[in-house]
PDB file of C-alpha atoms in Angstrom:
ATOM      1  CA  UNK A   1     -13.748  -3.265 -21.148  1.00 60.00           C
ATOM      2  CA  UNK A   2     -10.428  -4.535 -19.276  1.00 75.00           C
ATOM      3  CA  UNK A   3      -7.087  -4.098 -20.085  1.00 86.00           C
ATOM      4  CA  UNK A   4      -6.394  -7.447 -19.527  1.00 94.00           C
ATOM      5  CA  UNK A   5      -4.351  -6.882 -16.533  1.00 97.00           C
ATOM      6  CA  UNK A   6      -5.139  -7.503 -12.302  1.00 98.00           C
ATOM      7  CA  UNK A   7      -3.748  -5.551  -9.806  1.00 98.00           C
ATOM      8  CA  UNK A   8      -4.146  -6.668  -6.050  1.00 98.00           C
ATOM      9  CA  UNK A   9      -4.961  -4.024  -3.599  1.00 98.00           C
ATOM     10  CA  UNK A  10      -4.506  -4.095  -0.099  1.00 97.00           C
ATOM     11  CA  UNK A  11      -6.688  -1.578   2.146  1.00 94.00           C
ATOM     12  CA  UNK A  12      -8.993  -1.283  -0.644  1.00 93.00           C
ATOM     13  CA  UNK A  13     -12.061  -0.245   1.664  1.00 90.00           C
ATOM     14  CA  UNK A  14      -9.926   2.869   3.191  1.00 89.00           C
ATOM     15  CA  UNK A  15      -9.702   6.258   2.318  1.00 88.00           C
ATOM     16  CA  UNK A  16      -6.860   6.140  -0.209  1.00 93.00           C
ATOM     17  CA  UNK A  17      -8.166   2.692  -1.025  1.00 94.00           C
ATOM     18  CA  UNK A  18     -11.631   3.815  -2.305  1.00 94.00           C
ATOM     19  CA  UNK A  19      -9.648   6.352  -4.398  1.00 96.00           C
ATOM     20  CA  UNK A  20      -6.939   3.978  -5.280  1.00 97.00           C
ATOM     21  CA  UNK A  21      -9.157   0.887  -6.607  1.00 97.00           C
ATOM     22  CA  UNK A  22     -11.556   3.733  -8.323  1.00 97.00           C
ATOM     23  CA  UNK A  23      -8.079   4.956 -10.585  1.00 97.00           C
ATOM     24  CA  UNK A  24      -7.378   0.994 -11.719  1.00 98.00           C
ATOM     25  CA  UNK A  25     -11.164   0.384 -12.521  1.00 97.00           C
ATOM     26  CA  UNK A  26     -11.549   3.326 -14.241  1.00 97.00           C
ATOM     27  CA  UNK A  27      -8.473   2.333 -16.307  1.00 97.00           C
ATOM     28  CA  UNK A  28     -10.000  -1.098 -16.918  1.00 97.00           C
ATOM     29  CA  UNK A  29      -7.821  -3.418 -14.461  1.00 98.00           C
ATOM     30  CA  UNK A  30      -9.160  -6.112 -12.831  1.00 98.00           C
ATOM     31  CA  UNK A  31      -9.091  -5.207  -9.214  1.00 98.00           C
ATOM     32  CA  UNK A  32      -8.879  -7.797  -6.500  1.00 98.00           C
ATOM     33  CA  UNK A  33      -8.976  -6.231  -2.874  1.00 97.00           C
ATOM     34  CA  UNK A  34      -8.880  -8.441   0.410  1.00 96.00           C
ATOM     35  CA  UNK A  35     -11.337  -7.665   3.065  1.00 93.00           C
ATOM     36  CA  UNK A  36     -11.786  -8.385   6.995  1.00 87.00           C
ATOM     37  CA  UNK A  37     -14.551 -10.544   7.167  1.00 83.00           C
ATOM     38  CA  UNK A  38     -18.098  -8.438   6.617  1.00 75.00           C
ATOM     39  CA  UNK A  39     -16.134  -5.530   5.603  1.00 76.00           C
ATOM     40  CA  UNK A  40     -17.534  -3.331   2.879  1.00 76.00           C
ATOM     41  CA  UNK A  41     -17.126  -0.100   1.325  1.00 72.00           C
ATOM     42  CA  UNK A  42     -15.315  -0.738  -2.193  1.00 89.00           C
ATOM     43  CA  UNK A  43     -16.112   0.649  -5.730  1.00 90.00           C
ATOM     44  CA  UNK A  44     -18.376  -1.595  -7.564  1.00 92.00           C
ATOM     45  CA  UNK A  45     -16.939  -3.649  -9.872  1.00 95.00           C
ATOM     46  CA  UNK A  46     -14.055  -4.963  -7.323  1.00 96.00           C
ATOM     47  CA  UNK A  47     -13.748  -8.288  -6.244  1.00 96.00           C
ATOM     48  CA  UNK A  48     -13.520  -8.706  -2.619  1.00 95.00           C
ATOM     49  CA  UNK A  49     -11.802 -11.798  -0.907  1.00 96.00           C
ATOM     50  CA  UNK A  50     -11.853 -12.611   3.096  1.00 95.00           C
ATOM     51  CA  UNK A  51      -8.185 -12.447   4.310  1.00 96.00           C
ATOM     52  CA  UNK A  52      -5.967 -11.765   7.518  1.00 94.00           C
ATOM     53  CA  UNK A  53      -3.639  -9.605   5.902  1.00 95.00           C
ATOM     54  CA  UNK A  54      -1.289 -11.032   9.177  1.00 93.00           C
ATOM     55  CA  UNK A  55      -1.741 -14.177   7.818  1.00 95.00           C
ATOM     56  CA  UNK A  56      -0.041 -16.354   4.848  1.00 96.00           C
ATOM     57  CA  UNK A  57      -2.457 -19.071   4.264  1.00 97.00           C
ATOM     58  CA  UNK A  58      -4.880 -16.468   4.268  1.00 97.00           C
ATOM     59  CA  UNK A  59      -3.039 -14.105   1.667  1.00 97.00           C
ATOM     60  CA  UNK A  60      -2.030 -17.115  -0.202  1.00 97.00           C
ATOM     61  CA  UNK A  61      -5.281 -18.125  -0.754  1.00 97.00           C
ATOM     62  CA  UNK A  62      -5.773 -14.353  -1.944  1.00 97.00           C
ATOM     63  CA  UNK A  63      -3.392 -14.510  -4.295  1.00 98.00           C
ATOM     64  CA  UNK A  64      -4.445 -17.355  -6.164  1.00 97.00           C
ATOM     65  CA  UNK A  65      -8.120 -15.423  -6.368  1.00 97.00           C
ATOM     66  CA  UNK A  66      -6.332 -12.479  -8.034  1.00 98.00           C
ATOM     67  CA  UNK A  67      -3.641 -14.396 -10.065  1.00 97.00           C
ATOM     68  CA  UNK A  68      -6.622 -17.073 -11.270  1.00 96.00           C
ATOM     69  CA  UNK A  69      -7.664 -15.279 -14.232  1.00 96.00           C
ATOM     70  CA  UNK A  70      -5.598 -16.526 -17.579  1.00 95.00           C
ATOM     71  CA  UNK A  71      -7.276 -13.306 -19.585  1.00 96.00           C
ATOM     72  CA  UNK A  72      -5.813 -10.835 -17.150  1.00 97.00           C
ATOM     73  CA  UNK A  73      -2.976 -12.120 -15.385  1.00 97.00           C
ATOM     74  CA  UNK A  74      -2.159 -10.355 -12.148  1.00 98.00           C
ATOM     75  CA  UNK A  75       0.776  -7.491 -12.978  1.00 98.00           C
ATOM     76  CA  UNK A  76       0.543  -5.083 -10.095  1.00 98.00           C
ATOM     77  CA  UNK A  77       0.170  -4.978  -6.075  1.00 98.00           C
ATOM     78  CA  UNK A  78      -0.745  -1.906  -3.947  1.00 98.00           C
ATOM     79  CA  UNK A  79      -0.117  -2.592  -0.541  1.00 98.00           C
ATOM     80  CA  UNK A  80      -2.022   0.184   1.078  1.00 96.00           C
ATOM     81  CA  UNK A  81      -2.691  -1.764   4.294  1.00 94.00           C
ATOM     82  CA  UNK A  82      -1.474   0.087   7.811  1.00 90.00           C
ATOM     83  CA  UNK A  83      -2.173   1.532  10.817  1.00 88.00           C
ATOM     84  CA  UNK A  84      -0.743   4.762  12.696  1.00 87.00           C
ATOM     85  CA  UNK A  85      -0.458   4.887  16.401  1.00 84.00           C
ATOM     86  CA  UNK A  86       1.827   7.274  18.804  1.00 81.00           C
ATOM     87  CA  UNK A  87       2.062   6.023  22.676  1.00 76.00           C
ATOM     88  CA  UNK A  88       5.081   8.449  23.696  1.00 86.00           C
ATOM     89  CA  UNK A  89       8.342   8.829  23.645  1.00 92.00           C
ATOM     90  CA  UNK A  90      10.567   5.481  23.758  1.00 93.00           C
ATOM     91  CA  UNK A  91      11.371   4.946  27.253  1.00 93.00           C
ATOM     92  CA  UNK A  92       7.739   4.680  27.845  1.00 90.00           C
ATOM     93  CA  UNK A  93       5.837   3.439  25.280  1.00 89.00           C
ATOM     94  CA  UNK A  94       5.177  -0.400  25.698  1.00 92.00           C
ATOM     95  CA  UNK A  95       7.253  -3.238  23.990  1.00 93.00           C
ATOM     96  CA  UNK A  96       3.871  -4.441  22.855  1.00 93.00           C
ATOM     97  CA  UNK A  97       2.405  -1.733  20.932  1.00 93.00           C
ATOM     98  CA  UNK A  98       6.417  -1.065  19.083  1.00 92.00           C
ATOM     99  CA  UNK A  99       5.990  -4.565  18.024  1.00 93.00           C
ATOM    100  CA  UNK A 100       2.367  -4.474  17.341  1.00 93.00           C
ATOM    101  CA  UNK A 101       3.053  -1.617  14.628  1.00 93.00           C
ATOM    102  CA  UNK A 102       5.454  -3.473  12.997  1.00 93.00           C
ATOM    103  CA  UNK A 103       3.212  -6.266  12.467  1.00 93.00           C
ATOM    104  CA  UNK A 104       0.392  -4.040  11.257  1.00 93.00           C
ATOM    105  CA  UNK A 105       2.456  -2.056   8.921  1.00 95.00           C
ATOM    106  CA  UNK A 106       5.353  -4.112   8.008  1.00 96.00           C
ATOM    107  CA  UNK A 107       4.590  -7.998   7.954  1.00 96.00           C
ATOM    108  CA  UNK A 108       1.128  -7.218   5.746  1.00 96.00           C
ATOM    109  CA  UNK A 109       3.277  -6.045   2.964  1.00 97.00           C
ATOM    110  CA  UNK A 110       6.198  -8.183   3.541  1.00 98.00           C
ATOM    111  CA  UNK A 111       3.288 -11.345   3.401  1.00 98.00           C
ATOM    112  CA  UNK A 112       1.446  -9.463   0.481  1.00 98.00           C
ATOM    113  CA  UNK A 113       4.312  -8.792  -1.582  1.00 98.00           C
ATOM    114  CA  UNK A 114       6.043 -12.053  -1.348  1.00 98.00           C
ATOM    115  CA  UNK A 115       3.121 -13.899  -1.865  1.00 98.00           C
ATOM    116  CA  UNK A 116       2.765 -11.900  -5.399  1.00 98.00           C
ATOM    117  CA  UNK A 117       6.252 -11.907  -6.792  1.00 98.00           C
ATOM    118  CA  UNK A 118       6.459 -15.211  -8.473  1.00 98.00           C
ATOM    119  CA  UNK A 119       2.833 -14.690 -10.335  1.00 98.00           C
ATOM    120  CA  UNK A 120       4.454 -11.363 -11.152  1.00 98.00           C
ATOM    121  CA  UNK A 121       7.868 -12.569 -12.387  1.00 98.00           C
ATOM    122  CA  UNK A 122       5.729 -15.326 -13.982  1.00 97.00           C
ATOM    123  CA  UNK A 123       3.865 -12.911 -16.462  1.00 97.00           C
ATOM    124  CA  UNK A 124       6.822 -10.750 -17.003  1.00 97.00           C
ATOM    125  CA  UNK A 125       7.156  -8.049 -14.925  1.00 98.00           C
ATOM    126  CA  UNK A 126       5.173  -6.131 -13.153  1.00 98.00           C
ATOM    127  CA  UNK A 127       5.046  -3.379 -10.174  1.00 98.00           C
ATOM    128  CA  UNK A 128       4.481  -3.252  -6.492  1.00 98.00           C
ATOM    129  CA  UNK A 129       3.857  -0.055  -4.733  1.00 98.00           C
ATOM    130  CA  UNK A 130       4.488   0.148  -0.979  1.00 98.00           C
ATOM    131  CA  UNK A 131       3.343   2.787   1.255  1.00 96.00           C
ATOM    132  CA  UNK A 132       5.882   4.312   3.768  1.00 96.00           C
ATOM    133  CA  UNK A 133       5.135   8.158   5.382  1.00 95.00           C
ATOM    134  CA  UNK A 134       7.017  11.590   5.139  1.00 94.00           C
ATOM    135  CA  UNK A 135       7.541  10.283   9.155  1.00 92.00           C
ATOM    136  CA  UNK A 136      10.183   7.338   7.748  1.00 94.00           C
ATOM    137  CA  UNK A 137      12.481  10.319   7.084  1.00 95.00           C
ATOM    138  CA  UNK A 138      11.572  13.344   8.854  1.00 94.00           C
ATOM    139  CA  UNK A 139      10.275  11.434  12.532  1.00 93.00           C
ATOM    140  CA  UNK A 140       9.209  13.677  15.061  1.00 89.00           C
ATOM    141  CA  UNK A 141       9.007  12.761  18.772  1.00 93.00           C
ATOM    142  CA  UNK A 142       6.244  10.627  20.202  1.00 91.00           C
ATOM    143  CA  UNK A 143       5.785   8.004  17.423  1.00 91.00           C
ATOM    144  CA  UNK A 144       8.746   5.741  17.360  1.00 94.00           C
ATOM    145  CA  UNK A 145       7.015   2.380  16.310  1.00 93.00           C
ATOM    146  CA  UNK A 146       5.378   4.316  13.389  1.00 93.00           C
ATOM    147  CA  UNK A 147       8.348   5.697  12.378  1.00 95.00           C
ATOM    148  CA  UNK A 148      10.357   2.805  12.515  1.00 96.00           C
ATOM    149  CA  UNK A 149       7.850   0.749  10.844  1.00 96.00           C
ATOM    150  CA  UNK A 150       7.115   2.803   8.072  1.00 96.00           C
ATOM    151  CA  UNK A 151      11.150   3.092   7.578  1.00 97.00           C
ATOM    152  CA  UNK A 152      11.321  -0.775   7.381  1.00 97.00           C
ATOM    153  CA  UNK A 153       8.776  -0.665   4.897  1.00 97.00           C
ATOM    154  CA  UNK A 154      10.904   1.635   2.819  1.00 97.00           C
ATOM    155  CA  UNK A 155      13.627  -0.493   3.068  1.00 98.00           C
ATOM    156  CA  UNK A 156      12.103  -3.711   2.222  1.00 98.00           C
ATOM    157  CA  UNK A 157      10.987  -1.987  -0.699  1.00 98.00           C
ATOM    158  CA  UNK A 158      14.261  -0.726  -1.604  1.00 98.00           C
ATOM    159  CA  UNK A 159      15.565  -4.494  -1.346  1.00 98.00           C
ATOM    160  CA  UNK A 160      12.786  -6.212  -3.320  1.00 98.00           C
ATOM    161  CA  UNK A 161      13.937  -3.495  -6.018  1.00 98.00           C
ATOM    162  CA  UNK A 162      17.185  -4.418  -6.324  1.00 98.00           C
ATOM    163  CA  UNK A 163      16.653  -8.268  -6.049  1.00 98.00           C
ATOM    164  CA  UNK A 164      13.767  -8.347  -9.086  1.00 98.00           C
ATOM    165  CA  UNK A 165      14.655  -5.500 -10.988  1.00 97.00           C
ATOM    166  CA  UNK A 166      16.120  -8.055 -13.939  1.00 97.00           C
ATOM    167  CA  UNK A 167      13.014  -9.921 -13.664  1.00 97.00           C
ATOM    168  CA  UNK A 168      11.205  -6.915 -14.325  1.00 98.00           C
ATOM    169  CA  UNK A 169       9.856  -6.408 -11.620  1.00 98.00           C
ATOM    170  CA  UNK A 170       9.457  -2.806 -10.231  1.00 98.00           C
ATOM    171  CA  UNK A 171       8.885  -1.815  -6.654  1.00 98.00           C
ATOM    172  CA  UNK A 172       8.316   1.892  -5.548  1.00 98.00           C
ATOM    173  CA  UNK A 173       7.036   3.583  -2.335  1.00 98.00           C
ATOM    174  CA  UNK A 174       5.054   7.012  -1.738  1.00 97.00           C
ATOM    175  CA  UNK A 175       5.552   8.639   1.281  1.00 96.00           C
ATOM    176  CA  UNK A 176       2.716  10.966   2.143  1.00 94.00           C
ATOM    177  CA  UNK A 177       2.254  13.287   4.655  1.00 88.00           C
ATOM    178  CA  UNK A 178      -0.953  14.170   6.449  1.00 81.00           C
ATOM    179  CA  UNK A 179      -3.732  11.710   4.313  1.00 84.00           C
ATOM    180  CA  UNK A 180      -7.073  14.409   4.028  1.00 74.00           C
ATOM    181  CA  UNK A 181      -9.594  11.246   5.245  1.00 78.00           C
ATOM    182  CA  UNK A 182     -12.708  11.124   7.379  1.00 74.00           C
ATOM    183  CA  UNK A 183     -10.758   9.472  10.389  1.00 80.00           C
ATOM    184  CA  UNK A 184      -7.602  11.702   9.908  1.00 79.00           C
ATOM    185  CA  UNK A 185     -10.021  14.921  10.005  1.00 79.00           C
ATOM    186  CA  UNK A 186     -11.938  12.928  13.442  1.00 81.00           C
ATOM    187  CA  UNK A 187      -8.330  12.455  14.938  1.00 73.00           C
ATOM    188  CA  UNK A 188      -7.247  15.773  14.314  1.00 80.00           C
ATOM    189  CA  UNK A 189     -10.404  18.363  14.207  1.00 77.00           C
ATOM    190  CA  UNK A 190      -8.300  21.532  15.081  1.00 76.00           C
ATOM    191  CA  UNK A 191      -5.713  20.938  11.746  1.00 79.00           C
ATOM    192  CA  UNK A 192      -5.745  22.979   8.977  1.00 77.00           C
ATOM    193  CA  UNK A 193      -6.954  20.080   6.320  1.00 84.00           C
ATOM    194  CA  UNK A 194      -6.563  22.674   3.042  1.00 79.00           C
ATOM    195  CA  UNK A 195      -2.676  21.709   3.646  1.00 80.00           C
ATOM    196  CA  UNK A 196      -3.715  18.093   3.786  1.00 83.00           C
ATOM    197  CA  UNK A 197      -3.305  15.577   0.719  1.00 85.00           C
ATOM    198  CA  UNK A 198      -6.269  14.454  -1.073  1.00 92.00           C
ATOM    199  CA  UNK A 199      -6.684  10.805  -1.553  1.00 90.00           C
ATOM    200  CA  UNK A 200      -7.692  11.777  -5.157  1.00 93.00           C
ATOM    201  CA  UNK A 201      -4.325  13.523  -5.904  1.00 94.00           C
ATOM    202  CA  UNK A 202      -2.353  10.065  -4.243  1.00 95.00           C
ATOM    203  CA  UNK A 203      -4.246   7.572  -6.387  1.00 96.00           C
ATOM    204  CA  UNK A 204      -3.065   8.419 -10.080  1.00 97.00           C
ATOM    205  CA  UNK A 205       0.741   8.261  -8.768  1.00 97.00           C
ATOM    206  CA  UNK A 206       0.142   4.896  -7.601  1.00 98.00           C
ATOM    207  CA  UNK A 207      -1.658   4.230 -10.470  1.00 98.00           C
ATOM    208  CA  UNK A 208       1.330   5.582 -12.776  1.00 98.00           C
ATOM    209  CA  UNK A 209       3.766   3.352 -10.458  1.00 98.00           C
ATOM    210  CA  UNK A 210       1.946   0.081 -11.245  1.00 98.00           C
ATOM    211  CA  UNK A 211       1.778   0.515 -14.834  1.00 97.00           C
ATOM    212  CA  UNK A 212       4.050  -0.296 -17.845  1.00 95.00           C
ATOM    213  CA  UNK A 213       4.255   3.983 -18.012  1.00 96.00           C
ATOM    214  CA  UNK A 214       6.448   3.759 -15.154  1.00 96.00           C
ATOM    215  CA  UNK A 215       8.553   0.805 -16.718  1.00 95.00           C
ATOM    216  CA  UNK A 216      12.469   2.482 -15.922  1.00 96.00           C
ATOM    217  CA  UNK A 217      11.597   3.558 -12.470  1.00 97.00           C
ATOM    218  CA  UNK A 218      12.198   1.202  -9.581  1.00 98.00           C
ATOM    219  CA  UNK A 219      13.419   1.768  -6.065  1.00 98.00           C
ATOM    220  CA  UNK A 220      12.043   5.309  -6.049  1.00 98.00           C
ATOM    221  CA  UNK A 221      10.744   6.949  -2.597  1.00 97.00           C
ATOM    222  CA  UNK A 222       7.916   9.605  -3.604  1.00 97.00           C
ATOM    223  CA  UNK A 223       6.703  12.262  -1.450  1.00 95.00           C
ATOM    224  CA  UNK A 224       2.978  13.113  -1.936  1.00 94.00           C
ATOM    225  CA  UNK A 225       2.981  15.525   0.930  1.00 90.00           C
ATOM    226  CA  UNK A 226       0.081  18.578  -0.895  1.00 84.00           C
ATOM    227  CA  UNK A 227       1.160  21.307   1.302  1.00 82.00           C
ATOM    228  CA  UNK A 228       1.297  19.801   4.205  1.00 75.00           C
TER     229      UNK A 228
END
């Protein structure tokens, strides 16, 4: 049974994606989850859409998949799509990969989230959750278009906030440290992951975040950091 409500998730096949669309099916949303072409990897019971999350015809398109169903009209987006990458300290890391982590962090859930807000403000309200990093506001050397793009995210989602909070429209971020995945424990073998955060322990606060239970909070920056 559905609660008559869509969310749209973004970086659904991931490891806090798996975790994330698990919490909203297990709560009875309708989950709609964009996918590279022949990606695979979600929870059954998702429905999975082809999109360039760089792209707006392509997320347009998506949206209208997740905002087509009258019995559960789309009230929530998770944009969980980014990537990390550290090339050095400024003066010699390339223009091109600063700019490149912009685009893969920011401009997916400035497209995503824009695309979303009048099918939002259209059924009432709704909430967006963004995902910025403990790095937005603690940096540390080496990782300067990471940090800066996952600062810009938190800003963008401080200004959609304040521009759609009468509509009723809420938009939070999480900012998590070290994410306890498969790829994180690869990249970083020596680490101590018991400090690490558990995709399992993210995915009910973004699930609390999207959800009418969450209906006076917007603007808020939450650390999920475990004990990292």
């Amino acid at each position: 049974m559905t609660n008559g409500r869509t969310v749209f998730v973004t970086g659904g096949a991931g490891g806090l994606g798996t975790a994330t669309v698990s919490a909203f099916l297990a709560d009875g949303w309708r989950v709609v989850a964009p996918v590279r072409p022949g990606r695979k990897g979600l929870p059954e019971g998702a429905i999975t859409v082809e999109a360039d999350l760089t792209d707006e015809t392509d997320i347009t398109a998506a949206m209208s998949v997740a905002a087509g169903d009258p019995g559960a009209p789309l009230r929530a987006v998770v944009n969980l799509a980014g990537a990390y990458g550290g090339s050095g300290l400024v003066a010699d890391a390339p223009v091109a990969e600063f700019e490149g982590l912009l685009a893969r962090n920011l401009r997916p859930t400035y497209l995503v989230t824009r695309a979303a807000l009048p099918y939002l403000v259209a059924a009432g309200g709704g909430g967006i959750v963004c995902v910025s990093s403990r790095a937005a506001v603690a940096p540390w050397p080496g990782a300067a278009g990471y940090i800066t793009a996952k600062a810009a995210v938190l800003a963008f989602a401080g200004a959609v906030a304040v521009e759609y909070k009468k509509q009723n429209v809420r938009c939070n971020t999480i900012l998590p440290s070290v994410i306890d995945t498969p790829a994180n424990r690869r990249d970083m073998a020596g680490a101590d992951f018991s400090k690490w955060v558990r995709p399992e322990e993210i995915a009910p606060t973004i699930l609390f975040l999207a959800s009418d239970a969450s209906a006076p909070t917007t603007g808020a920056q939450i650390p999920v950091y475990g004990q990292a």
